[in-house]
Coordinates of C-alpha atoms in Angstrom, one line a residue:
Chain M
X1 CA 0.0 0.0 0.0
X2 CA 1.0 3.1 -0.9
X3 CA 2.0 5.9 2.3
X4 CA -0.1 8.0 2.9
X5 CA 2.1 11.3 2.3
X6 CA 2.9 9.4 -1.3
X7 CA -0.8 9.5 -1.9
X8 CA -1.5 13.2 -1.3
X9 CA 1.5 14.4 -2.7
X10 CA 0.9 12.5 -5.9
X11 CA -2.8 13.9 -5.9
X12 CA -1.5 17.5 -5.2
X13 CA 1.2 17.4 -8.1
X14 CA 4.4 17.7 -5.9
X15 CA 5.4 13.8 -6.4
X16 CA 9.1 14.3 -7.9
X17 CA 8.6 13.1 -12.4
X18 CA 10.6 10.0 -11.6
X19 CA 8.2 8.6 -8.7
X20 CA 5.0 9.0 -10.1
X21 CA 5.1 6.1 -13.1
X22 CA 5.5 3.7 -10.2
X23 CA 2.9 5.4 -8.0
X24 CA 0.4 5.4 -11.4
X25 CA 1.2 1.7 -11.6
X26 CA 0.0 1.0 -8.4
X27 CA -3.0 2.8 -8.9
X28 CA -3.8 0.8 -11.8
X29 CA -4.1 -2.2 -9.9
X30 CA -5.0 -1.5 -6.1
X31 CA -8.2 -1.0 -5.8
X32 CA -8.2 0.2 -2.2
X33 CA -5.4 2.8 -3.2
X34 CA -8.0 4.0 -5.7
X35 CA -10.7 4.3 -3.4
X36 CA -8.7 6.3 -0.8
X37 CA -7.4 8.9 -3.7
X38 CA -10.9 9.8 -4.6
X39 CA -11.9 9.6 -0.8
X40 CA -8.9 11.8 0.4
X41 CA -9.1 14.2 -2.3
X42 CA -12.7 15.1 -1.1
X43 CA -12.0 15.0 1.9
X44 CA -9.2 17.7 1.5
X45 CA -12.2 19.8 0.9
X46 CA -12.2 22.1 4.3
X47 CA -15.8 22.7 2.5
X48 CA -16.9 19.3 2.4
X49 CA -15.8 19.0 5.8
X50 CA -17.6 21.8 6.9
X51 CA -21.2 20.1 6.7
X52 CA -20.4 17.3 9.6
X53 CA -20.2 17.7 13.4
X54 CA -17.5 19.4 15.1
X55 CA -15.9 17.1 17.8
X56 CA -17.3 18.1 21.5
X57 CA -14.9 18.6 24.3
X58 CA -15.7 15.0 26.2
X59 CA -15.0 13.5 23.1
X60 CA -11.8 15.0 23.5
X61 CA -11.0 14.5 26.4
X62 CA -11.5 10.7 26.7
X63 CA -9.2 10.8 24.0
X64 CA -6.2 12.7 25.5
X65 CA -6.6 9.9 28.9
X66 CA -6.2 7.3 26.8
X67 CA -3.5 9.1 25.0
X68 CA -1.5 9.2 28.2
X69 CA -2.5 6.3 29.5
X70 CA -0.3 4.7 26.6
X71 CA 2.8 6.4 28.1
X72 CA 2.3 3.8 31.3
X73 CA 2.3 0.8 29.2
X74 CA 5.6 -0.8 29.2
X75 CA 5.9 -0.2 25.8
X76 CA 6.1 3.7 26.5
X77 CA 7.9 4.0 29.1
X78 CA 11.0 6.7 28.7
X79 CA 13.3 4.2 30.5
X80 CA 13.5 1.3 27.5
X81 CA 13.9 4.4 25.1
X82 CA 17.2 4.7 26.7
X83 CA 18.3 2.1 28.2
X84 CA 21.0 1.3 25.5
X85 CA 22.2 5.4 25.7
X86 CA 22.3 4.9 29.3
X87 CA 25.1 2.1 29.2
X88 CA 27.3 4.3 26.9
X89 CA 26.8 7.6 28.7
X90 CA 27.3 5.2 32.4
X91 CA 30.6 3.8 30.9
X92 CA 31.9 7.2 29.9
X93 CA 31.0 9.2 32.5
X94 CA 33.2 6.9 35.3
X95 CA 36.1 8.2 33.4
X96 CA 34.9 11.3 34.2
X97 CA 33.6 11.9 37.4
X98 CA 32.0 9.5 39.7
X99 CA 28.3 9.8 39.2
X100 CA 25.1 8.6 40.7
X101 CA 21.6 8.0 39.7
X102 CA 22.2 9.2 36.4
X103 CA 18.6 9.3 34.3
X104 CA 18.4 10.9 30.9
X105 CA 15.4 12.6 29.0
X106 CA 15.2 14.0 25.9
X107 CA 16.4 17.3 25.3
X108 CA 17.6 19.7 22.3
X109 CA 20.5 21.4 23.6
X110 CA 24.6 21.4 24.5
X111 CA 25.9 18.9 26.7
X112 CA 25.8 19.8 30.5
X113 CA 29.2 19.5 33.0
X114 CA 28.3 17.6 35.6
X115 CA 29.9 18.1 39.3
X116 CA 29.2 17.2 42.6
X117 CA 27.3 20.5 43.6
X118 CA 27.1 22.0 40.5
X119 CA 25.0 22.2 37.0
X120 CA 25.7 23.6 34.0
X121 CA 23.9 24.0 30.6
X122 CA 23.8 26.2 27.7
X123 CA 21.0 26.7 25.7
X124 CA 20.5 28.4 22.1
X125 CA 17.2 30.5 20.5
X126 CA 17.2 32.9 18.2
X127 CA 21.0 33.8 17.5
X128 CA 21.7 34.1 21.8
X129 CA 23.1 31.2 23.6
X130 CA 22.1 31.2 27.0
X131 CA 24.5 29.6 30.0
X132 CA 22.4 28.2 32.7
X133 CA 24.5 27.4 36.0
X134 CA 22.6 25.9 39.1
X135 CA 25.1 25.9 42.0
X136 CA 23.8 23.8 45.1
X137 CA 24.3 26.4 48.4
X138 CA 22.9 24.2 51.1
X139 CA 20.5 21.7 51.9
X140 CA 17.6 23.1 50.5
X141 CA 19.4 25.8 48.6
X142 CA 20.6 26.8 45.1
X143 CA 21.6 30.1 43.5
X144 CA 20.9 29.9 39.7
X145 CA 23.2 31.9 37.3
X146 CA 22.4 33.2 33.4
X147 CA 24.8 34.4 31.7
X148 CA 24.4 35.5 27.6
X149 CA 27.4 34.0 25.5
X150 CA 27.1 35.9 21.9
X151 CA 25.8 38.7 21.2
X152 CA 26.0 41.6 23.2
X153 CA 24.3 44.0 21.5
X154 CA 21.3 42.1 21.3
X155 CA 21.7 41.4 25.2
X156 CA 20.0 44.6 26.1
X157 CA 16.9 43.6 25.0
X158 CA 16.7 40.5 27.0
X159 CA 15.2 39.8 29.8
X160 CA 15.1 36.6 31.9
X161 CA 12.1 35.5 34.6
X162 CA 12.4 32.9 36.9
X163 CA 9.2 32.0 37.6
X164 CA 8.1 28.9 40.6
X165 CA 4.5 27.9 38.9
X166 CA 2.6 31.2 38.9
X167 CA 4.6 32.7 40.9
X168 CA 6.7 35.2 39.6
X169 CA 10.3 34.9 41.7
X170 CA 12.7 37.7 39.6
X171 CA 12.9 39.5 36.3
X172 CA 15.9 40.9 35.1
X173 CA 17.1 42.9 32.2
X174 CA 20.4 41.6 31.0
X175 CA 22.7 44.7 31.6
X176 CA 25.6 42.9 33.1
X177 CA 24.9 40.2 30.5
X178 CA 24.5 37.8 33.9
X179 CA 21.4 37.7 35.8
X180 CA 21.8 35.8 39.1
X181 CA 19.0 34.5 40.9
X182 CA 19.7 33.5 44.8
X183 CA 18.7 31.6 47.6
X184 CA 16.3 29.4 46.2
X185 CA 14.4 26.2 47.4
X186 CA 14.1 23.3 46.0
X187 CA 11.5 23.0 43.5
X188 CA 9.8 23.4 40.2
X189 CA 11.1 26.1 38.5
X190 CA 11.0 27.8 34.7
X191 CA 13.5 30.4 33.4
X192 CA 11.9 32.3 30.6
X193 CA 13.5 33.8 28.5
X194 CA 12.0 37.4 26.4
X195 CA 13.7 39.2 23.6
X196 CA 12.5 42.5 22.6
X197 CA 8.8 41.7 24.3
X198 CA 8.4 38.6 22.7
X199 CA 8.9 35.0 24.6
X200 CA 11.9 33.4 23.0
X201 CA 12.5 30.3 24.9
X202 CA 11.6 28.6 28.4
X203 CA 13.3 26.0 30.6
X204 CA 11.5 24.3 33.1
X205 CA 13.2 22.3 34.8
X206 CA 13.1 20.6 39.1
X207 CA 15.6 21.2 42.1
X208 CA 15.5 18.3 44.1
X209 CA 17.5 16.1 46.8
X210 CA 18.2 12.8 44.7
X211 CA 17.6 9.4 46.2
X212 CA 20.4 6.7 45.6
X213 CA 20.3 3.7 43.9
X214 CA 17.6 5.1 41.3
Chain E
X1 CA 33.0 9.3 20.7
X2 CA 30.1 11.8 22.1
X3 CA 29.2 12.0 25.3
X4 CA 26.0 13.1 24.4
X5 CA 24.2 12.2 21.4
X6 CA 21.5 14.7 19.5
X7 CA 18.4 14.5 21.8
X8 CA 20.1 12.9 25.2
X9 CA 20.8 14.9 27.7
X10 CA 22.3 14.0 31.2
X11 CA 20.6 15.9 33.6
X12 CA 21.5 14.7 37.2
X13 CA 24.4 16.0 39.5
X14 CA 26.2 13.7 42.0
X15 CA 24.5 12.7 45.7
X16 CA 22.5 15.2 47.2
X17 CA 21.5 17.5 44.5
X18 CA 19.7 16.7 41.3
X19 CA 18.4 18.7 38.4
X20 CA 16.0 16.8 36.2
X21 CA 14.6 18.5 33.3
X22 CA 11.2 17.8 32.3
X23 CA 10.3 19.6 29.3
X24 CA 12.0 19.9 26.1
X25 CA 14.0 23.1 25.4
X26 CA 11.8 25.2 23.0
X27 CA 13.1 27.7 21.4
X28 CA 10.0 29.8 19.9
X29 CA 8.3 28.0 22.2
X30 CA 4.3 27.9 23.4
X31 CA 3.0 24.6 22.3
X32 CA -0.2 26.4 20.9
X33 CA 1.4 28.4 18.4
X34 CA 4.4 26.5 17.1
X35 CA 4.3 24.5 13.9
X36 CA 2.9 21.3 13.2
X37 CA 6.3 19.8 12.2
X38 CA 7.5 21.0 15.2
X39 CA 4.7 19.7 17.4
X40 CA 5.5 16.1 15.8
X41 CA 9.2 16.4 16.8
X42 CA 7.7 17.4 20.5
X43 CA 5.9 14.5 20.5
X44 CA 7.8 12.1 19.1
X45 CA 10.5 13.1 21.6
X46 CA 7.8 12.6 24.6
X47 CA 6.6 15.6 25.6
X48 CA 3.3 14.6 26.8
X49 CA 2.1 18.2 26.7
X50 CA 2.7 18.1 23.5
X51 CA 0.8 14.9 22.8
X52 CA -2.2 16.9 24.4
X53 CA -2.2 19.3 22.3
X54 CA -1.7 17.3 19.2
X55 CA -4.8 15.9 20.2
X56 CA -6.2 18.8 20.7
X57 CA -5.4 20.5 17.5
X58 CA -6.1 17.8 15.1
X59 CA -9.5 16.5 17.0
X60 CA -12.0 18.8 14.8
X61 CA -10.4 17.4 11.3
X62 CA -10.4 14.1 12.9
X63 CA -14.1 14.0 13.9
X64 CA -15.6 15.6 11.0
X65 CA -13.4 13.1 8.8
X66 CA -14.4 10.0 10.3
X67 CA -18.1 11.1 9.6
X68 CA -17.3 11.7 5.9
X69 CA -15.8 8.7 5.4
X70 CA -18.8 6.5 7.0
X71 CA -21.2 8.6 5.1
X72 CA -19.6 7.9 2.0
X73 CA -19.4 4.5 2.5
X74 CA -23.3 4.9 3.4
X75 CA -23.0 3.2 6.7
X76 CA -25.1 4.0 9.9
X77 CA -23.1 5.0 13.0
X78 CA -23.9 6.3 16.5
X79 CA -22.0 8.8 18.3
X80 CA -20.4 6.2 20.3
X81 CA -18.9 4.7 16.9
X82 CA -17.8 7.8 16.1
X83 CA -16.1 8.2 19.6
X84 CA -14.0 5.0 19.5
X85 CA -12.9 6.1 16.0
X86 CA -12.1 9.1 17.3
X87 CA -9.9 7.1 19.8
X88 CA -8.2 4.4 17.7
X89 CA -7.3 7.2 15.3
X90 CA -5.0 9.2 17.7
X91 CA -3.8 5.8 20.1
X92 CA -2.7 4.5 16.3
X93 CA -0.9 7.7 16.5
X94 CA 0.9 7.3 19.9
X95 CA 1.0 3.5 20.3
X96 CA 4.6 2.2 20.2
X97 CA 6.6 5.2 21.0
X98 CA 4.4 7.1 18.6
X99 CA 5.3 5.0 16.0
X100 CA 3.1 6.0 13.4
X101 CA 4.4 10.3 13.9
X102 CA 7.8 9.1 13.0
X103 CA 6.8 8.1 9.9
X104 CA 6.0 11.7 9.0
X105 CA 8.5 13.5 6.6
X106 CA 7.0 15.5 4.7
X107 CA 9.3 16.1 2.4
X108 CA 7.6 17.0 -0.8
X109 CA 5.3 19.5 1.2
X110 CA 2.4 17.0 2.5
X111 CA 1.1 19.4 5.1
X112 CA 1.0 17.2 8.8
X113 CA -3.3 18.2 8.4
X114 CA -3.8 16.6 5.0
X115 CA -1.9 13.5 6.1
X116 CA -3.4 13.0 9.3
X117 CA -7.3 12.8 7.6
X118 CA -5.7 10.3 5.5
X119 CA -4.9 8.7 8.1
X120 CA -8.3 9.0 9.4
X121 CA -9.9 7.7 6.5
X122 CA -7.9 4.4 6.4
X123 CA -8.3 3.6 10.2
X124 CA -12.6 3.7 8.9
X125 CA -11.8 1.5 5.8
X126 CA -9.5 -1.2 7.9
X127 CA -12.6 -1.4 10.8
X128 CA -15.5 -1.5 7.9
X129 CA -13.1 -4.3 6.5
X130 CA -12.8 -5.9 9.7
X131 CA -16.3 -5.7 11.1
X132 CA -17.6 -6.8 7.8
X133 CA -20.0 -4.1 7.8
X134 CA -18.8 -3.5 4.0
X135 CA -17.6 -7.0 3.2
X136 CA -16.4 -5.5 -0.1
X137 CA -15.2 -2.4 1.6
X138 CA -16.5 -0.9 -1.9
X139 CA -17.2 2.3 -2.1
X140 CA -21.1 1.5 -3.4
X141 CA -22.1 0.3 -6.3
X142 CA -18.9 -1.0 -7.2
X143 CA -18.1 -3.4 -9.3
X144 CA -14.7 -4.7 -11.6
X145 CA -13.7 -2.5 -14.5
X146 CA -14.0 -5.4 -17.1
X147 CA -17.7 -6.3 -16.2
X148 CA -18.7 -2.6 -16.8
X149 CA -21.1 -2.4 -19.9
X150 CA -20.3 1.6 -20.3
X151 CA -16.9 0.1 -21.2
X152 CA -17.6 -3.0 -23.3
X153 CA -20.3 -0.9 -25.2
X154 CA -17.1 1.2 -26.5
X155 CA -16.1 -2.1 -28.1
X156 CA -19.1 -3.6 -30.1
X157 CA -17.0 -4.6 -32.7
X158 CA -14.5 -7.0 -31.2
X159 CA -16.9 -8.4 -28.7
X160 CA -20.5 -8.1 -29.9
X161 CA -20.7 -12.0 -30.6
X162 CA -19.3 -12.8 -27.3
X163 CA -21.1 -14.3 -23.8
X164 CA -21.2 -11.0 -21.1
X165 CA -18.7 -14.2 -19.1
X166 CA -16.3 -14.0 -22.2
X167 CA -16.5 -10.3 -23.1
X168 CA -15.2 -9.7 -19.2
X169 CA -12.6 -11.8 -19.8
X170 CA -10.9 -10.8 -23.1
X171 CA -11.5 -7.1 -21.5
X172 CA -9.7 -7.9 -18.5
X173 CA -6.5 -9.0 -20.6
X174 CA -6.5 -6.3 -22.7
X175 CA -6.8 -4.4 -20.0
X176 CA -3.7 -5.9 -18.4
X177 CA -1.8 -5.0 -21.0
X178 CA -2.9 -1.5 -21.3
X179 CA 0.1 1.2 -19.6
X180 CA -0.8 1.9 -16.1
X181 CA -1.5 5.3 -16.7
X182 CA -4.4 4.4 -19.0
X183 CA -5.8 1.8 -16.9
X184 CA -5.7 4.2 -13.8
X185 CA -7.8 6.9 -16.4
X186 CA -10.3 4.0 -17.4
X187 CA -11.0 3.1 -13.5
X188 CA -11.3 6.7 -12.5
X189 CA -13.9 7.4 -15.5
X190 CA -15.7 4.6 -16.0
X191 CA -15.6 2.4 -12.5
X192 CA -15.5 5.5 -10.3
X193 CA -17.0 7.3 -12.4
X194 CA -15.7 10.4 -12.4
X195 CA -16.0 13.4 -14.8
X196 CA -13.3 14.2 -16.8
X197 CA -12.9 17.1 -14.9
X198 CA -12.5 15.6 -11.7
X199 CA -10.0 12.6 -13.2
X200 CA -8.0 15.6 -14.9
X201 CA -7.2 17.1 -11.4
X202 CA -6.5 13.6 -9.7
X203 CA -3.9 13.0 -12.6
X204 CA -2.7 16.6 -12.5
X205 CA -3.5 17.1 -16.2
X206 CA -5.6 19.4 -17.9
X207 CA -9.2 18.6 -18.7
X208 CA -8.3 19.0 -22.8
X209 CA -5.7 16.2 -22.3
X210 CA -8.2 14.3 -19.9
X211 CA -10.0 13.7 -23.2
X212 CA -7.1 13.2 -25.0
X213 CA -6.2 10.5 -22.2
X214 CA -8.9 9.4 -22.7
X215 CA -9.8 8.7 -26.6
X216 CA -5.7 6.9 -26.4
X217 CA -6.8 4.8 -23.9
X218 CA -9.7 3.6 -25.6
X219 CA -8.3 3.2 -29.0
X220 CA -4.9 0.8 -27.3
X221 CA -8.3 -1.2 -25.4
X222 CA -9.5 -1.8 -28.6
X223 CA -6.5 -2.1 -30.5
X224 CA -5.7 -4.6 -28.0
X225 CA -9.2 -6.3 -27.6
X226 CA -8.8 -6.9 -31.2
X227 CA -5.5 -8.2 -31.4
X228 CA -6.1 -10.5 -28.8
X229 CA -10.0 -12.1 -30.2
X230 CA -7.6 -12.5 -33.6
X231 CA -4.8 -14.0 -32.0
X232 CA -7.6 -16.8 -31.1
X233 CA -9.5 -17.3 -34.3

């Protein structure tokens, strides 16, 4: 059977000259490819659409639970993603430092330095790259540090907010091109980041003790 | 050999203090406004609040596309049919690491919107099929191209004398050796039957050489009609 982007890009003209003998071939013969051409190419119609009921909100969502509830089946689950990328990073990283509990997720972004006390990450948006530096000052204290790496002209114009869920904690403008945020529990926290006004990028990211053997 | 590899990051510090990051870095970020492209790579790298909003944002095309579909294939449904279509389009989605967004690419410009009513519209045929509902899972009043009368009355010459069993027959060879794009023409004009119009914008032709399409393919039927009824005299 034919996939599906083949099928609509072959009805909509953009199927590259070479490609579209063997797609016509196909078409020739399977019936069912056939039927879903003429069906998807009404159905492309936002017009024809137009005359059938919109989707209520319940119907919605049910949908979005059982969505979600896929992400607790076994076949879901983050850890089997990286279980393999967790041997290789585990195997590297003893050369390194000595580290504990190490869990991955998936994130864009440069690699962090890991230390006993200390975390540090840089991210990139628009043509700024961000250093993010969470130093551990006590038991249920961190200071965070921003600092801008290129750019400086552009620097003026961005500000950073830490915010703790609604909360608003501290806004800065970047004058110094380093914005320090201090004394800070442990918790749930997002750094975002504005540029001229306009939201640029966010963090979100948790500040918590770590359990051993995890 | 990197440490880190594109979309891994290590986000822990040693005993006692631990970062974990729990979203994906978003530059341009706001789920609601970004693009659909970029919502896939969201969800595809497990950012459930990105699944929720795929959800969300495709739901309405979903719905109403189920409902076209079923009505087209004139079969009665209640709103609880429509529900678990609803359902097993988006889990066939997600299911197996969201499997099924992967296969996205859109490389020759199939929009993510267009592709997922496709996708839609095959999750109705493959339960019709199933369920047996539409045994032939036909669109109705289907039938094969050679048993078609509009086509074999084209052809009065080579098959006049023949049984309706036989004149199927010899039209389904020739058929067979007709190029595909002709064939294709042929099904969508006389089996779906579709104006010329309509089969010049599914073959991404003009509607002058639809009809040109069209006379060529029914001169090479016949041509080959009456080759083969000689070949067997």
């Amino acid at each position: 059977m034919l996939s599906e982007e083949t099928l609509i890009d072959y009805l909509e003209g953009r199927l590259p000259e070479t490609e579209r003998p063997g797609v016509e071939r196909h078409l020739a013969g399977c019936d069912r490819c056939l039927e879903e051409l003429q069906l998807i190419q009404e159905a492309l119609s936002e017009q024809v659409l137009a005359q059938f009921e919109s989707v209520s909100s319940d119907i919605r969502r049910e949908t979005i639970q059982q969505v979600l509830g896929l992400s607790k089946q076994p076949d879901n689950l983050e850890k089997p993603w990286f279980s393999d990328w967790k041997k290789q990073v585990l195997r590297y990283a003893d050369r390194l430092l000595p580290w504990w509990n190490l869990r991955l997720a998936p994130v864009r972004g440069a690699p962090a330095v890991i230390d006993r006390d200390h975390f540090t990450t840089e991210k990139s948006f628009a043509d700024l790259e961000a250093k993010i530096e969470i130093d551990r000052t006590g038991a249920n204290q961190a200071d965070i540090r921003v600092t801008v790496l290129e750019n400086p002209t552009r620097v003026s114009l961005l500000r950073v907010t830490l915010r703790k869920g609604d909360r608003e904690v501290a806004s800065f403008l970047f004058a110094d091109a380093a914005a320090v945020f201090e004394d800070l529990e442990f918790g749930h926290y997002e750094l975002w980041f504005s540029l001229d006004g306009a939201v640029a990028g966010t963090y979100a990211f948790e500040i918590k003790e770590s359990r051993n053997d995890e | 050999m990197d440490l880190l590899l594109p979309n891994i990051q290590v986000s822990h510090i040693g005993v006692g203090f631990e970062i974990q990051q729990k979203f994906q870095w978003n530059a341009m970020t706001q789920l609601p406004t970004c693009t659909d492209k970029e919502l896939l790579r969201q969800c595809t790298a497990g950012n459930q609040q990105a699944w929720e909003e795929l959800v969300n944002r495709f739901s309405d095309v979903v719905f109403r596309t189920i409902q076209f579909s079923l009505h087209r294939y004139n079969v009665p449904y209640s709103r609880r049919d429509l529900e678990d279509f609803h359902n097993t389009v988006f889990l066939k989605l997600f299911e197996h690491r969201c499997k099924k967004l992967r296969q996205y690419k859109g490389t020759n410009g199939c929009s993510v919107r267009s592709w997922i009513r496709l996708i839609a519209i095959r999750v109705v045929i493959d339960r019709l099929r199933a369920d047996g509902r539409d045994a032939d899972a036909r669109l109705p009043g289907k039938r094969n191209l050679e048993e078609l009368p509009e086509l074999a009355g084209h052809f009065q010459d080579p098959l006049s004398r023949l049984e309706a069993a036989e004149k199927s027959r010899l039209l389904q060879k020739a058929l067979g050796m007709l190029q595909p794009r002709d064939r294709l023409f042929l099904k969508l004009h006389f089996l779906e039957e579709l104006s010329i119009g309509r089969v010049a914008k599914m073959l991404n032709i003009t509607e002058n050489n639809a009809y040109s399409v069209k006379h060529r393919a029914l001169n090479r039927l016949k041509a080959g009609l009456e080759r083969i009824s000689a070949s067997q005299n």
